[in-house]
């Protein structure tokens, strides 16, 4: 009997250790540090992001640099699942030199699903009467679409546009009749977001929403957070993929300006 109890104790201890080890990377998130691996070119090096508390938590605010003509659009960018918000600082910097301010919220456990309605408080704090474009990568994109669909059902329209990066609206989040301007970006070599699912998501977006393939890119090229399990093999450099993303997003925003 003692031997059986001893084996039971060992099994329980191993199971607990495995559970804690598996959950640890989710519970304990890496530090939020700005400016590391975020500069794209000399112009973006002149941008000064600010980490502040607003709208229910920490936010990276990336305004245009001094002397840059500011556009009348605010971008709210939801990070991908388990991805730190600073991974998208590179894109926010590139948009800032073009006159667009971007705010990137930090979510609990880096999961936008914990608070998909966070944009409401961010728009109230940063919007200042400007038009708003929600953007999101992967899970962050799905939650941005879900938020807008929920707001639509409530008779509200907090944003003028939506940019999805390797993402698509969840089932039930139908934005086809919303009147939003929308853009969907798909990494051509993505091994995480199914290409057919991304394309199928267009049915839940406004008619005419363009689907732009980022040639040679993989899922993790939308954010600077390193390789991702299950992702594809890139056919271009990260810099080449990022330039395609910048061109597509900036072009979309320019069409709204």
Short mmCIF file of C-alpha atoms in Angstrom, two decimals:
data_model
loop_
_atom_site.label_atom_id
_atom_site.label_comp_id
_atom_site.label_asym_id
_atom_site.label_seq_id
_atom_site.Cartn_x
_atom_site.Cartn_y
_atom_site.Cartn_z
CA UNK A 1 0.00 0.00 0.00
CA UNK A 2 2.82 2.35 0.89
CA UNK A 3 4.47 1.61 -2.41
CA UNK A 4 1.24 2.44 -4.25
CA UNK A 5 0.87 5.70 -2.33
CA UNK A 6 4.46 6.56 -3.11
CA UNK A 7 3.88 6.04 -6.83
CA UNK A 8 0.69 8.09 -6.66
CA UNK A 9 2.63 10.87 -4.98
CA UNK A 10 5.27 10.79 -7.70
CA UNK A 11 2.66 10.91 -10.45
CA UNK A 12 0.87 13.85 -8.79
CA UNK A 13 4.15 15.71 -8.30
CA UNK A 14 5.13 15.19 -11.94
CA UNK A 15 1.70 16.31 -13.12
CA UNK A 16 1.86 19.44 -10.98
CA UNK A 17 5.37 20.22 -12.18
CA UNK A 18 4.28 19.76 -15.79
CA UNK A 19 1.23 21.95 -15.28
CA UNK A 20 3.22 24.73 -13.63
CA UNK A 21 5.92 24.49 -16.27
CA UNK A 22 3.38 24.69 -19.09
CA UNK A 23 1.48 27.61 -17.55
CA UNK A 24 4.53 29.59 -16.44
CA UNK A 25 5.29 31.24 -19.82
CA UNK A 26 1.67 32.42 -19.99
CA UNK A 27 1.38 33.62 -16.40
CA UNK A 28 4.77 35.33 -16.26
CA UNK A 29 5.12 37.60 -19.27
CA UNK A 30 8.41 39.10 -20.50
CA UNK A 31 9.09 42.76 -19.65
CA UNK A 32 7.61 45.53 -21.75
CA UNK A 33 10.61 47.49 -23.04
CA UNK A 34 10.43 50.07 -25.80
CA UNK A 35 12.96 50.76 -28.53
CA UNK A 36 14.51 47.30 -28.79
CA UNK A 37 14.58 45.97 -32.35
CA UNK A 38 11.94 48.48 -33.43
CA UNK A 39 13.72 50.84 -35.82
CA UNK A 40 13.02 50.29 -39.53
CA UNK A 41 14.98 53.17 -41.05
CA UNK A 42 16.56 56.50 -40.12
CA UNK A 43 13.20 58.27 -40.16
CA UNK A 44 11.57 55.81 -37.76
CA UNK A 45 14.53 56.20 -35.40
CA UNK A 46 13.35 59.76 -34.78
CA UNK A 47 10.00 58.60 -33.41
CA UNK A 48 9.56 58.63 -29.62
CA UNK A 49 7.09 56.03 -28.31
CA UNK A 50 5.68 56.53 -24.82
CA UNK A 51 4.61 53.85 -22.36
CA UNK A 52 1.73 55.10 -20.26
CA UNK A 53 -1.33 53.94 -18.36
CA UNK A 54 -4.62 54.75 -20.05
CA UNK A 55 -7.93 53.10 -20.82
CA UNK A 56 -7.63 50.42 -18.16
CA UNK A 57 -3.99 49.41 -18.49
CA UNK A 58 -0.62 50.06 -20.04
CA UNK A 59 -0.46 51.39 -23.57
CA UNK A 60 2.32 52.13 -26.02
CA UNK A 61 1.51 55.48 -27.62
CA UNK A 62 3.44 56.15 -30.83
CA UNK A 63 2.72 59.70 -32.06
CA UNK A 64 4.20 61.34 -35.17
CA UNK A 65 7.54 63.07 -34.51
CA UNK A 66 7.73 66.81 -34.05
CA UNK A 67 7.41 68.65 -37.33
CA UNK A 68 5.42 65.91 -39.05
CA UNK A 69 2.00 66.82 -40.38
CA UNK A 70 -0.51 64.81 -38.35
CA UNK A 71 -3.26 62.91 -40.10
CA UNK A 72 -6.79 62.91 -38.74
CA UNK A 73 -6.71 59.18 -37.99
CA UNK A 74 -5.91 57.19 -34.85
CA UNK A 75 -4.86 53.56 -35.18
CA UNK A 76 -5.62 51.17 -32.30
CA UNK A 77 -3.61 47.97 -32.76
CA UNK A 78 -4.47 44.73 -30.90
CA UNK A 79 -1.44 42.39 -30.57
CA UNK A 80 -1.54 38.70 -31.46
CA UNK A 81 -2.11 36.05 -28.81
CA UNK A 82 0.73 35.77 -26.27
CA UNK A 83 2.68 38.45 -28.15
CA UNK A 84 4.04 41.44 -26.26
CA UNK A 85 2.76 44.81 -27.54
CA UNK A 86 6.24 46.13 -28.32
CA UNK A 87 6.47 43.54 -31.11
CA UNK A 88 4.39 45.93 -33.23
CA UNK A 89 6.32 49.07 -32.37
CA UNK A 90 8.14 48.80 -35.70
CA UNK A 91 4.89 49.23 -37.64
CA UNK A 92 3.67 52.03 -35.40
CA UNK A 93 6.95 53.89 -35.93
CA UNK A 94 6.68 53.50 -39.70
CA UNK A 95 3.14 54.88 -39.62
CA UNK A 96 4.18 57.71 -37.28
CA UNK A 97 6.65 59.15 -39.81
CA UNK A 98 3.72 59.21 -42.24
CA UNK A 99 1.65 61.25 -39.79
CA UNK A 100 -0.44 58.54 -38.11
CA UNK A 101 -0.61 58.03 -34.35
CA UNK A 102 -0.87 54.43 -33.15
CA UNK A 103 -1.70 53.09 -29.71
CA UNK A 104 -0.93 49.47 -28.79
CA UNK A 105 -2.59 48.20 -25.61
CA UNK A 106 -1.18 45.57 -23.29
CA UNK A 107 -3.73 42.88 -22.40
CA UNK A 108 -3.78 40.52 -19.42
CA UNK A 109 -1.57 37.53 -20.25
CA UNK A 110 -1.10 39.16 -23.68
CA UNK A 111 -4.49 37.85 -24.80
CA UNK A 112 -6.90 40.33 -26.39
CA UNK A 113 -9.71 37.87 -25.69
CA UNK A 114 -9.50 38.92 -22.02
CA UNK A 115 -10.83 42.40 -22.90
CA UNK A 116 -11.89 42.80 -26.55
CA UNK A 117 -13.81 45.96 -25.66
CA UNK A 118 -10.66 47.76 -24.51
CA UNK A 119 -10.82 49.95 -27.61
CA UNK A 120 -13.77 51.92 -26.21
CA UNK A 121 -11.68 53.46 -23.44
CA UNK A 122 -8.68 53.94 -25.72
CA UNK A 123 -10.77 55.78 -28.31
CA UNK A 124 -12.23 58.01 -25.60
CA UNK A 125 -8.75 58.81 -24.29
CA UNK A 126 -6.80 59.18 -27.53
CA UNK A 127 -9.42 59.71 -30.21
CA UNK A 128 -9.90 63.47 -29.72
CA UNK A 129 -12.60 63.57 -32.37
CA UNK A 130 -10.46 61.80 -34.97
CA UNK A 131 -11.52 58.88 -37.11
CA UNK A 132 -10.37 55.56 -35.72
CA UNK A 133 -9.02 52.48 -37.46
CA UNK A 134 -8.80 49.25 -35.49
CA UNK A 135 -6.03 46.88 -36.49
CA UNK A 136 -5.04 43.51 -35.17
CA UNK A 137 -2.76 40.57 -35.78
CA UNK A 138 -3.97 36.97 -35.51
CA UNK A 139 -6.06 36.64 -32.31
CA UNK A 140 -5.83 40.40 -31.88
CA UNK A 141 -7.40 40.88 -35.30
CA UNK A 142 -10.20 38.44 -34.51
CA UNK A 143 -10.95 40.30 -31.28
CA UNK A 144 -10.88 43.68 -33.02
CA UNK A 145 -13.46 42.37 -35.50
CA UNK A 146 -15.52 40.87 -32.68
CA UNK A 147 -15.49 44.20 -30.85
CA UNK A 148 -16.74 46.08 -33.89
CA UNK A 149 -19.45 43.48 -34.51
CA UNK A 150 -20.60 43.77 -30.88
CA UNK A 151 -20.67 47.55 -31.16
CA UNK A 152 -22.62 47.31 -34.40
CA UNK A 153 -25.28 45.15 -32.71
CA UNK A 154 -25.52 47.78 -29.98
CA UNK A 155 -26.12 50.49 -32.59
CA UNK A 156 -22.70 52.08 -32.22
CA UNK A 157 -19.93 52.69 -34.75
CA UNK A 158 -16.73 53.62 -32.90
CA UNK A 159 -14.40 53.14 -35.87
CA UNK A 160 -14.22 54.03 -39.54
CA UNK A 161 -11.94 51.19 -40.56
CA UNK A 162 -10.50 47.77 -39.76
CA UNK A 163 -7.15 46.22 -40.73
CA UNK A 164 -6.73 42.48 -40.22
CA UNK A 165 -3.25 40.93 -40.34
CA UNK A 166 -3.29 37.14 -40.69
CA UNK A 167 -6.73 37.22 -39.10
CA UNK A 168 -10.43 36.99 -39.89
CA UNK A 169 -13.72 37.79 -38.09
CA UNK A 170 -14.92 34.97 -35.83
CA UNK A 171 -18.13 33.14 -36.69
CA UNK A 172 -21.02 35.39 -35.72
CA UNK A 173 -18.98 38.58 -36.12
CA UNK A 174 -20.61 39.70 -39.36
CA UNK A 175 -19.38 43.09 -40.53
CA UNK A 176 -20.52 42.69 -44.14
CA UNK A 177 -23.19 45.38 -43.74
CA UNK A 178 -21.23 47.66 -41.41
CA UNK A 179 -20.12 50.21 -43.98
CA UNK A 180 -16.58 50.02 -42.60
CA UNK A 181 -13.53 50.43 -44.78
CA UNK A 182 -11.54 47.23 -44.33
CA UNK A 183 -8.28 45.62 -45.38
CA UNK A 184 -7.17 42.00 -44.95
CA UNK A 185 -3.49 41.05 -45.10
CA UNK A 186 -2.39 37.44 -45.51
CA UNK A 187 1.14 36.09 -45.26
CA UNK A 188 1.76 33.96 -48.36
CA UNK A 189 3.87 31.39 -46.44
CA UNK A 190 1.80 31.47 -43.23
CA UNK A 191 1.77 28.16 -41.37
CA UNK A 192 -0.42 29.34 -38.48
CA UNK A 193 -3.42 31.16 -39.95
CA UNK A 194 -5.04 28.95 -42.57
CA UNK A 195 -5.09 30.67 -45.95
CA UNK A 196 -8.60 29.43 -46.73
CA UNK A 197 -9.91 30.70 -43.38
CA UNK A 198 -8.44 34.15 -43.99
CA UNK A 199 -9.97 34.24 -47.47
CA UNK A 200 -13.26 32.89 -46.14
CA UNK A 201 -13.37 35.69 -43.60
CA UNK A 202 -13.95 38.14 -46.42
CA UNK A 203 -17.58 36.98 -46.46
CA UNK A 204 -17.97 38.59 -43.02
CA UNK A 205 -16.30 41.82 -44.11
CA UNK A 206 -17.76 44.60 -46.29
CA UNK A 207 -18.05 43.78 -49.98
CA UNK A 208 -14.96 44.79 -51.91
CA UNK A 209 -12.56 44.39 -48.99
CA UNK A 210 -9.16 43.74 -50.59
CA UNK A 211 -7.15 40.68 -49.60
CA UNK A 212 -3.45 41.48 -49.94
CA UNK A 213 -0.95 38.63 -49.95
CA UNK A 214 2.33 39.62 -48.33
CA UNK A 215 4.60 37.70 -50.68
CA UNK A 216 7.06 35.33 -49.04
CA UNK A 217 6.01 36.32 -45.53
CA UNK A 218 5.18 34.07 -42.58
CA UNK A 219 2.79 34.58 -39.68
CA UNK A 220 5.40 35.97 -37.31
CA UNK A 221 6.61 38.61 -39.79
CA UNK A 222 3.73 40.91 -38.78
CA UNK A 223 5.34 41.32 -35.37
CA UNK A 224 8.93 41.23 -34.20
CA UNK A 225 8.75 38.40 -31.69
CA UNK A 226 10.87 35.68 -33.28
CA UNK A 227 9.94 32.35 -34.85
CA UNK A 228 6.62 30.71 -34.03
CA UNK A 229 5.89 27.00 -33.69
CA UNK A 230 4.10 25.62 -36.74
CA UNK A 231 4.82 28.64 -38.90
CA UNK A 232 5.96 28.38 -42.51
CA UNK A 233 9.36 29.05 -44.05
CA UNK A 234 9.85 32.63 -45.30
CA UNK A 235 10.63 33.24 -48.93
CA UNK A 236 11.78 36.82 -48.41
CA UNK A 237 13.66 38.72 -45.75
CA UNK A 238 11.77 40.19 -42.83
CA UNK A 239 12.61 43.69 -44.09
CA UNK A 240 11.09 42.92 -47.50
CA UNK A 241 7.93 41.53 -45.90
CA UNK A 242 7.62 44.47 -43.52
CA UNK A 243 7.88 46.95 -46.38
CA UNK A 244 4.95 45.23 -48.08
CA UNK A 245 2.94 45.53 -44.86
CA UNK A 246 3.83 49.19 -44.44
CA UNK A 247 2.92 49.98 -48.03
CA UNK A 248 -0.45 48.19 -47.76
CA UNK A 249 -1.45 49.68 -44.39
CA UNK A 250 -0.23 53.20 -45.20
CA UNK A 251 -2.00 53.06 -48.54
CA UNK A 252 -5.22 51.99 -46.86
CA UNK A 253 -4.98 54.76 -44.27
CA UNK A 254 -4.18 57.27 -47.01
CA UNK A 255 -7.42 56.34 -48.72
CA UNK A 256 -9.28 57.36 -45.57
CA UNK A 257 -7.40 60.62 -45.05
#
